[in-house]
Coordinates of C-alpha atoms in Angstrom, one line a residue:
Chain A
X1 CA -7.5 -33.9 11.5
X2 CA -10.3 -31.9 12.6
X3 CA -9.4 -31.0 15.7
X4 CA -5.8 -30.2 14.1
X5 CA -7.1 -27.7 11.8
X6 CA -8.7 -26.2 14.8
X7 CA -5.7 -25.9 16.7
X8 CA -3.7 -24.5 13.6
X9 CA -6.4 -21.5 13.2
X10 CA -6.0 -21.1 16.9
X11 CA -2.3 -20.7 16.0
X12 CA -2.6 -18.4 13.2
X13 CA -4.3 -16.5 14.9
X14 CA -2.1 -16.1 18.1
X15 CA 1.0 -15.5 15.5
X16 CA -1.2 -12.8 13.6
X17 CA -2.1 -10.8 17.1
X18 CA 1.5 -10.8 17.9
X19 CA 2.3 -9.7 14.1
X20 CA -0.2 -7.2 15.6
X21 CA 1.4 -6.1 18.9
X22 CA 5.1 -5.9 17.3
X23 CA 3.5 -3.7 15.0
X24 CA 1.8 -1.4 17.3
X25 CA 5.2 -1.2 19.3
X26 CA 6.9 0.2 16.4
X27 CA 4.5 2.3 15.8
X28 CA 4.7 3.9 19.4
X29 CA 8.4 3.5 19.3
X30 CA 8.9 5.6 16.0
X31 CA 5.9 8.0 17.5
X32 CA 7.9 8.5 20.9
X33 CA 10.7 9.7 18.8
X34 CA 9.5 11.9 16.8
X35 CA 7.5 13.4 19.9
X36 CA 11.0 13.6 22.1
X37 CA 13.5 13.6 18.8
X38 CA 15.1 10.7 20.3
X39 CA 17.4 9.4 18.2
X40 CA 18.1 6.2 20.1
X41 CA 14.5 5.0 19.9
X42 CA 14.2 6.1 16.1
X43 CA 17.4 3.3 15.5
X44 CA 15.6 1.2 17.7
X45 CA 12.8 1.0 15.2
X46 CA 14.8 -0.1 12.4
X47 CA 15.6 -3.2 13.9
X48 CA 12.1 -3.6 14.8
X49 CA 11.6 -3.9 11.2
X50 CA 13.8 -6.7 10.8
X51 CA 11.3 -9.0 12.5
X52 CA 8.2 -7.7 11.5
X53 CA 9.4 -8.6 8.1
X54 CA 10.3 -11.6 9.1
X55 CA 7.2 -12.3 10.9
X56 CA 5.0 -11.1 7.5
X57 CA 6.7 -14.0 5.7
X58 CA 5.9 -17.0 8.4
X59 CA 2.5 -16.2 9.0
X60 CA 2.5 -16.5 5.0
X61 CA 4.0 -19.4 4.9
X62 CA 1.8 -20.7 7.6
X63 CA -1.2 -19.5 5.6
X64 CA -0.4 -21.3 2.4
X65 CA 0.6 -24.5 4.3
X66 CA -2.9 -24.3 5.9
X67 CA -4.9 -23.6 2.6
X68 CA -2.6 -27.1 1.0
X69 CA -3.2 -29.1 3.8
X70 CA -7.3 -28.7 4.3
X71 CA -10.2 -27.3 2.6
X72 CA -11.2 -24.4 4.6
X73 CA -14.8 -23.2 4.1
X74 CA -17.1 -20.3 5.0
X75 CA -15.8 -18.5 7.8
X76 CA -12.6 -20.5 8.0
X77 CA -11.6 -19.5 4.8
X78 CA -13.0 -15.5 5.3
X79 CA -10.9 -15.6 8.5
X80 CA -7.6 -17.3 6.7
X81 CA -8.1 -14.7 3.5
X82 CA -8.4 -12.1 6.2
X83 CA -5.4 -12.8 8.1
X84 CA -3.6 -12.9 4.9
X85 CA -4.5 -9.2 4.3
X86 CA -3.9 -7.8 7.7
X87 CA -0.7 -9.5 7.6
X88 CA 0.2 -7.5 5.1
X89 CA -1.3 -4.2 6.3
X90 CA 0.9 -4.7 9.4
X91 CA 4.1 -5.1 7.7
X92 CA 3.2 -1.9 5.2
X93 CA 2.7 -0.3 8.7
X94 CA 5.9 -1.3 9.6
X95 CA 7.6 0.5 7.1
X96 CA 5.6 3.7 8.0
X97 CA 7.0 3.7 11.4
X98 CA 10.4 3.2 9.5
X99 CA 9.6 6.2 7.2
X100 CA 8.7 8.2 10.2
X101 CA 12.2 6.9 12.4
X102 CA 13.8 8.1 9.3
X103 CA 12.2 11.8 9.7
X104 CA 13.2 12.0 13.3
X105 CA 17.0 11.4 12.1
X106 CA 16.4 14.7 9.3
X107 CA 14.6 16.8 11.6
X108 CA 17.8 16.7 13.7
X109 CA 19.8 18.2 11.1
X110 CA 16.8 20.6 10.9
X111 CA 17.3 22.6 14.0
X112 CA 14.1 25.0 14.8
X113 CA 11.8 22.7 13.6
X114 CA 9.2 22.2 16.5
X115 CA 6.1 19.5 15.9
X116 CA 2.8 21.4 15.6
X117 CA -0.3 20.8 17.2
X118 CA -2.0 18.9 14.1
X119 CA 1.0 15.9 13.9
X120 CA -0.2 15.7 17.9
X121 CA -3.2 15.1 17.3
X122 CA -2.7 13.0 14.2
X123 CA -0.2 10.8 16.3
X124 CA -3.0 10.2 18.9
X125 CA -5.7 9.2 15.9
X126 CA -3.2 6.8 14.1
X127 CA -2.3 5.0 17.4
X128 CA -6.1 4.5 18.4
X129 CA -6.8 4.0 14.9
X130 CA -4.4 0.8 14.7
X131 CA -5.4 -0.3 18.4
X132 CA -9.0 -0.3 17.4
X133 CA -8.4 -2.1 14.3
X134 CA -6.7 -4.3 16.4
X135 CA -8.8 -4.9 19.2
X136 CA -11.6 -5.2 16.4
X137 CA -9.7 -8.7 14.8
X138 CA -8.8 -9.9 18.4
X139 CA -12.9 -9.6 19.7
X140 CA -14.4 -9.9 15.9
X141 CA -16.0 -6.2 17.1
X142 CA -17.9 -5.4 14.0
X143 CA -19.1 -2.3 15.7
X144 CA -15.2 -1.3 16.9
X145 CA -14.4 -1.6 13.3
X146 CA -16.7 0.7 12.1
X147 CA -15.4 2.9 14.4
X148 CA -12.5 3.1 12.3
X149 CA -13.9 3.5 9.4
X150 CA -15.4 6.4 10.1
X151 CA -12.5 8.4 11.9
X152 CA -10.7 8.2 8.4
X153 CA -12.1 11.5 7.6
X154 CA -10.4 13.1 10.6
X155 CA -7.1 12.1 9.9
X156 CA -7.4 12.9 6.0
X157 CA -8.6 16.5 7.5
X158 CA -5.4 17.3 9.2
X159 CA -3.3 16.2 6.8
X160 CA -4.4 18.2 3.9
X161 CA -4.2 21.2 7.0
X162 CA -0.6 20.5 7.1
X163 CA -0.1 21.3 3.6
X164 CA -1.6 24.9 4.0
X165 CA 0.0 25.6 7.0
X166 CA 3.8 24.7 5.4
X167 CA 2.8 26.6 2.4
X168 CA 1.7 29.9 4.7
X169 CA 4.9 29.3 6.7
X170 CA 7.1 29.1 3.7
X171 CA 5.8 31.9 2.3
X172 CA 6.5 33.8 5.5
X173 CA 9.9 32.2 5.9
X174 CA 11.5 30.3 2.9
X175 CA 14.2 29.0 5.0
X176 CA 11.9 26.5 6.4
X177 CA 11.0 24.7 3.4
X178 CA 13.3 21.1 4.4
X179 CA 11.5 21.0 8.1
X180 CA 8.2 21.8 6.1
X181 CA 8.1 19.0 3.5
X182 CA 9.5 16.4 6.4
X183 CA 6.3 17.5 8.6
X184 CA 4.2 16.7 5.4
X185 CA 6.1 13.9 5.0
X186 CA 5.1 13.0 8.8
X187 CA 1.9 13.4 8.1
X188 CA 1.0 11.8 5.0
X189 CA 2.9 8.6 7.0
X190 CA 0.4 9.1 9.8
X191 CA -2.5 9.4 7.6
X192 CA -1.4 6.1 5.5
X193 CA -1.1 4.3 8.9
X194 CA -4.7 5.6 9.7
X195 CA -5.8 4.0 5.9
X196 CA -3.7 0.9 6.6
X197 CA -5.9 0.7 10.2
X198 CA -9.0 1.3 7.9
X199 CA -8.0 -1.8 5.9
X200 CA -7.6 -4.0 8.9
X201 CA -11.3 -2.9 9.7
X202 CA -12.7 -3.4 6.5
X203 CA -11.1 -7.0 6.7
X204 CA -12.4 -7.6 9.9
X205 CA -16.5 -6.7 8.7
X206 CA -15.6 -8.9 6.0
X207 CA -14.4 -11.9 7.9
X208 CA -17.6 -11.9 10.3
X209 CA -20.4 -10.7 8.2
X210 CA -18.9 -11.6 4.9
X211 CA -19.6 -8.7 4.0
X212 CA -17.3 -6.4 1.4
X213 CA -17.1 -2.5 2.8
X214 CA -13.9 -1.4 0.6
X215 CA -14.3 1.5 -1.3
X216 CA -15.8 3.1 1.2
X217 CA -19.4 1.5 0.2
X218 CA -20.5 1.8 3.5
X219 CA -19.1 4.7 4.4
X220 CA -20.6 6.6 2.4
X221 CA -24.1 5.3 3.4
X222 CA -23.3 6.4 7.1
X223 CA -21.6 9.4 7.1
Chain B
X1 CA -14.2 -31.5 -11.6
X2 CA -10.6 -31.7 -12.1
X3 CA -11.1 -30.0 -15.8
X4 CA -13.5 -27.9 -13.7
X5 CA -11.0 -26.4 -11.5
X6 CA -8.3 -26.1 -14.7
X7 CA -10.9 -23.7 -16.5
X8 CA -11.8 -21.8 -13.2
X9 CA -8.1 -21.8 -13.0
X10 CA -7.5 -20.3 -16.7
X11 CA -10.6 -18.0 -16.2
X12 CA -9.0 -16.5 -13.3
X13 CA -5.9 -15.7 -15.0
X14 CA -7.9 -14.4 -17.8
X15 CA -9.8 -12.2 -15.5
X16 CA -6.3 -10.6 -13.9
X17 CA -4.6 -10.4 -17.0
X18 CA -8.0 -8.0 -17.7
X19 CA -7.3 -6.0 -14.5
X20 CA -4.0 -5.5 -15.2
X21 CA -5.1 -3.9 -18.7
X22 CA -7.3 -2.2 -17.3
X23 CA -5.0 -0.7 -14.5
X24 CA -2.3 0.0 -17.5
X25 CA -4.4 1.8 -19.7
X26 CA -5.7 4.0 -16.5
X27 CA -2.1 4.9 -15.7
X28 CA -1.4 5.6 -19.3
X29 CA -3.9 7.8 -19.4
X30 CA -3.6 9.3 -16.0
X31 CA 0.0 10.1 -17.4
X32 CA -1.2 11.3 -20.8
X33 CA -3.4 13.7 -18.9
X34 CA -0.4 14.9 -17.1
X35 CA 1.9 15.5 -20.1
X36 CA -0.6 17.2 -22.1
X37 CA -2.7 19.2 -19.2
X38 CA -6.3 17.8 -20.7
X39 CA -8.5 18.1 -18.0
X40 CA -11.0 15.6 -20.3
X41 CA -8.3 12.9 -20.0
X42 CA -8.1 13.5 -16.2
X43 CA -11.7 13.2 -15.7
X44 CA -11.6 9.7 -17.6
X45 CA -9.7 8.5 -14.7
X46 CA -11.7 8.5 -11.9
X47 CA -14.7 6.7 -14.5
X48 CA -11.9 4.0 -14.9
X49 CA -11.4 3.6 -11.2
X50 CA -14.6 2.4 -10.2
X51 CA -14.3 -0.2 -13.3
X52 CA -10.7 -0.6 -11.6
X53 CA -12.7 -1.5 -8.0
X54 CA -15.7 -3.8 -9.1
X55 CA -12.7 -6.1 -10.8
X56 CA -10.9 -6.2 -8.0
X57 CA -13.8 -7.2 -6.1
X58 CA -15.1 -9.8 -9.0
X59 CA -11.5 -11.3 -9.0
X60 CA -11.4 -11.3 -4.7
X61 CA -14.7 -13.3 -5.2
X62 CA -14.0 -15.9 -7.8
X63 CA -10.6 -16.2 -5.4
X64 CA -12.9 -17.2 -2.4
X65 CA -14.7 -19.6 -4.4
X66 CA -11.9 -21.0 -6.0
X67 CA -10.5 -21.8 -2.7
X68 CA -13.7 -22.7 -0.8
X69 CA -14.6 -25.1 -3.7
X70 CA -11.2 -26.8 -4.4
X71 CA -8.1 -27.9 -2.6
X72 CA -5.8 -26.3 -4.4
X73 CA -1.8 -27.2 -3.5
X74 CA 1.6 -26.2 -4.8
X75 CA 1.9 -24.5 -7.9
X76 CA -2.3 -23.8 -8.0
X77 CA -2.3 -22.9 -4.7
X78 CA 0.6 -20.2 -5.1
X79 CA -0.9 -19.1 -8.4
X80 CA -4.3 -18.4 -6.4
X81 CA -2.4 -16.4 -3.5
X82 CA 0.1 -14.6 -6.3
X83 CA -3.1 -13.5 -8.3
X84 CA -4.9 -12.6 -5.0
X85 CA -2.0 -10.2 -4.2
X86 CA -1.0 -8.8 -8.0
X87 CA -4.9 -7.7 -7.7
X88 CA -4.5 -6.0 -4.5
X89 CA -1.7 -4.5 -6.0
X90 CA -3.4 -3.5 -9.4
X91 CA -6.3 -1.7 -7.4
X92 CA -3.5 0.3 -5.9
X93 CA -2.0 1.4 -8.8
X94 CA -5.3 2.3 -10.2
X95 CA -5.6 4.6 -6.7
X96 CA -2.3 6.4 -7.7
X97 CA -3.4 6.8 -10.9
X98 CA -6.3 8.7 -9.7
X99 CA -4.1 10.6 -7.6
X100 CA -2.0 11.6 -10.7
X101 CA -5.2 12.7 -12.2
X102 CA -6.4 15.1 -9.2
X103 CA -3.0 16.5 -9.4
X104 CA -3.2 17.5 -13.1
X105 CA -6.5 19.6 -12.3
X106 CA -4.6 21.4 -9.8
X107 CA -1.7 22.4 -11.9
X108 CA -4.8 23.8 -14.0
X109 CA -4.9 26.4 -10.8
X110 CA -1.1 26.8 -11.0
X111 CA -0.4 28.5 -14.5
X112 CA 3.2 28.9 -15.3
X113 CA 4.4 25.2 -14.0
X114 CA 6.3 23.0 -16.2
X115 CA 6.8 19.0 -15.5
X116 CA 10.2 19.0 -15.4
X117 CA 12.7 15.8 -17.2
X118 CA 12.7 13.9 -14.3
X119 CA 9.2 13.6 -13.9
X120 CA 9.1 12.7 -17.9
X121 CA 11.7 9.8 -16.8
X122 CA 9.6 8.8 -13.8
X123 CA 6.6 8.5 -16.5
X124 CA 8.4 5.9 -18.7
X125 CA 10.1 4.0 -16.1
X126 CA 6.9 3.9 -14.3
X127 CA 5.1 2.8 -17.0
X128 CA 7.7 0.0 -18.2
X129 CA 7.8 -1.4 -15.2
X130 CA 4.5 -2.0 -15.0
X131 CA 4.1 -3.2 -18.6
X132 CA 7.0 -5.1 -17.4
X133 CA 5.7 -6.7 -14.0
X134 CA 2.4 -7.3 -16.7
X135 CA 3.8 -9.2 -19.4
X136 CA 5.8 -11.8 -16.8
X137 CA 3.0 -12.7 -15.0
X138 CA 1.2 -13.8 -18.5
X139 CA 4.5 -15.3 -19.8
X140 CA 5.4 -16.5 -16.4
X141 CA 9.0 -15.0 -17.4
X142 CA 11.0 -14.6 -13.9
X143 CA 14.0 -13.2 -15.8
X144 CA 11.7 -10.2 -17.1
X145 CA 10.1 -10.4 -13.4
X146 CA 14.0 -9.4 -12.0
X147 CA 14.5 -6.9 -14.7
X148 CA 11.6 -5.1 -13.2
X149 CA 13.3 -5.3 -9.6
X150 CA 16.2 -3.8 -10.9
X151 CA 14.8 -1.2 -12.5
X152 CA 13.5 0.4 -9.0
X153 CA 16.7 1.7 -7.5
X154 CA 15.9 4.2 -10.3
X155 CA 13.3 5.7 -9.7
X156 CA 13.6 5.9 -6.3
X157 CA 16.7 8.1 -6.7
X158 CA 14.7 10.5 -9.7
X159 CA 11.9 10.9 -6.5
X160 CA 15.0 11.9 -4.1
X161 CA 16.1 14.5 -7.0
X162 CA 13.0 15.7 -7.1
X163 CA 12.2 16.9 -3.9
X164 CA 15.9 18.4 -4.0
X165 CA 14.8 20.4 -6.6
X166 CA 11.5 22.0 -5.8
X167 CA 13.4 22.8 -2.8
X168 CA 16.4 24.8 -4.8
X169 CA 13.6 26.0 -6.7
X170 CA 11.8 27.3 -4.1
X171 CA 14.9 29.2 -2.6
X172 CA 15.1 31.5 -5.6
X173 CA 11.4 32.2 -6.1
X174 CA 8.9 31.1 -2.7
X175 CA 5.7 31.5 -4.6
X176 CA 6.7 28.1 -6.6
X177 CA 6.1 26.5 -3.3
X178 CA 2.4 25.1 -4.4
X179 CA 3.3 24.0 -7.6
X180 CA 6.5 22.4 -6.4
X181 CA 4.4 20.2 -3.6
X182 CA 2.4 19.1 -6.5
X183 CA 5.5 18.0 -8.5
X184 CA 6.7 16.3 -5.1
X185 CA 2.8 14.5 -4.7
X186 CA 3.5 13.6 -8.6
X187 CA 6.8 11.7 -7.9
X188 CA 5.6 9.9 -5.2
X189 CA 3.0 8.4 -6.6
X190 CA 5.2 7.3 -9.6
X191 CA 7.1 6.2 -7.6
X192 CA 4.4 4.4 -5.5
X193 CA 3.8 2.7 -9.0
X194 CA 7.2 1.3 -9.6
X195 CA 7.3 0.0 -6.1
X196 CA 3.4 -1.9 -6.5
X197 CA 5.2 -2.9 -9.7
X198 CA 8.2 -4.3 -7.9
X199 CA 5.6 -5.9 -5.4
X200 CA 3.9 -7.6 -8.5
X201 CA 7.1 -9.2 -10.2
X202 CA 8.2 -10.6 -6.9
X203 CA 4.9 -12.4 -6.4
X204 CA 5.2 -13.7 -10.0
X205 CA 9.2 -15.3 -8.8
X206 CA 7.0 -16.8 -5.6
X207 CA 4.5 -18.4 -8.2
X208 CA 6.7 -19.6 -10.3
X209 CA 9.7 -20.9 -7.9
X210 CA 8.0 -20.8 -5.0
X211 CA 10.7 -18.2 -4.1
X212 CA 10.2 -15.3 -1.2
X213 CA 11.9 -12.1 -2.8
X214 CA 10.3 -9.5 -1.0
X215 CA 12.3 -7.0 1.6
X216 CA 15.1 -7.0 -0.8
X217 CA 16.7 -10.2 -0.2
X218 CA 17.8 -11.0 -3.3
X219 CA 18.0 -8.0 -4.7
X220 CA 20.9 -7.1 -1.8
X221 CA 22.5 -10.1 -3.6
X222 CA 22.4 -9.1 -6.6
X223 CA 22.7 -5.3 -6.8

């Protein structure tokens, strides 16, 4: 029974890092497209979605079949809760990178509308973000995590810079108010992937030191 | 022990059923603060939200314990995992809530804008839904839980007509462009709410049939 409950957290695991990688991969997919305006590869998310969702609800399943079938203590239980969580960050990411495969398709019928230099960089923070985050529940890397959490501000930065810079451009050029609420509809995607990442950071602190950091507790200690 | 784990059991419903009024009463007056423009009311927001935070904390706790302390199956179990989730989901709203309130305190800096009738709709669909996703969790009443999935096509299209709006708007007069992204931040997060409504009536169908409605399967059917 023991060594059974063993093997099933092994699983669990195993099924939440690939949960993890198909993620990531739409994520890059959707990103790629909206970098190249490659329509092909925004469809291609959509049917990514398909079996992340379909993923979320087995490692669910798996999760409540564990919890009914052994009494999982201490760290067992922090890593099963925090699994449970992740889970669901990952499939909220999902449909971000959905959101986002869904803006590449408008900005086509938005001709003239180029990607500026702050969704760049924003693309190349999320990414890490959710690969940190990542790495952070494969390795329990308490100090990766934190990492994380504190490139949150960043991200939260450049979005609120997008705002201004559609309302200067409007106000230059009214014509481009549909591209300019999509890029600020690409970026408040990108920075709710970067929260989502946070999340998965804040679960991981919590599963190894048992220790809570929401609310940005900690953060605010730090920074 | 077994009347042990029956009054943890009661306790923790009592406890989310305290969160969730809580939450309401944050939204309501989130909203009220929008409708009216009192700045007061909007201040009384972010007070509630960290009330709104150490619940969901206290409740993630008691969870752990619950779990750690007990071996909970079936209908227990799903209750434990539904409440874990509808909390999750309650500090959410509470978030939006917040956001509603930061958004009246910049209209203050945008004299001469006017919530338009859809946001007014988006207010009480919002707020029924939630009410709604509220009272059949208590009553465990999965025929007012699917009301409340209906209700979302709704709002969803009110947030669509929204953003087509600011944008006619801002055609015929560009220096509405500021106020018009805060109408746009406003229907989103309403209809954020509905959605972490939604989210919270589906878990209340898993506790109670041991059903998985999410990613609109049964909806789809239904609709």
């Amino acid at each position: 029974m023991e060594r059974r409950f063993e093997r099933n957290l092994e699983d669990l695991k195993t099924a939440l890092a690939k949960m993890g990688s198909v993620a990531e991969e739409s994520l890059g997919v959707a990103l790629k497209a909206l970098l190249s305006g490659d329509q092909v590869l925004a469809q291609r998310v959509f049917e990514m979605e398909e079996k992340i969702n379909r993923l979320e609800i087995e490692i669910d399943t798996a999760i409540i079949d564990l919890l009914a079938l052994n009494q999982p203590v201490a760290g067992d239980l922090r890593f099963i809760i925090a699994t449970q969580k992740i889970n669901n960050d990952l499939e909220r990411i999902g449909d971000h990178a959905v959101n986002i495969a869904e803006s590449v398709l408008t900005l086509q019928t938005l001709p003239g509308v180029s990607i500026p230099p702050e969704i760049h960089q924003m693309v190349e923070i999320a990414r890490t973000m959710l690969k940190q985050a990542l790495d952070s529940f494969i390795l329990l890397d308490t100090s990766l995590a934190r990492t994380v959490l504190r490139t949150d501000d960043q991200i939260d930065d450049l979005n609120r810079l997008m705002a201004q810079q559609v309302i200067t451009q409007v106000k230059n050029n009214v014509l481009t108010i549909e591209g300019g609420l999509e890029l600020i509809r690409i970026s408040r995607n990108l920075e709710r992937i970067a929260d989502l990442s946070t999340n998965i950071a804040e679960d991981v602190i919590f599963e190894t030191e048992a220790r809570v950091v929401k609310h940005h507790a900690e953060r605010n200690d730090t920074n």
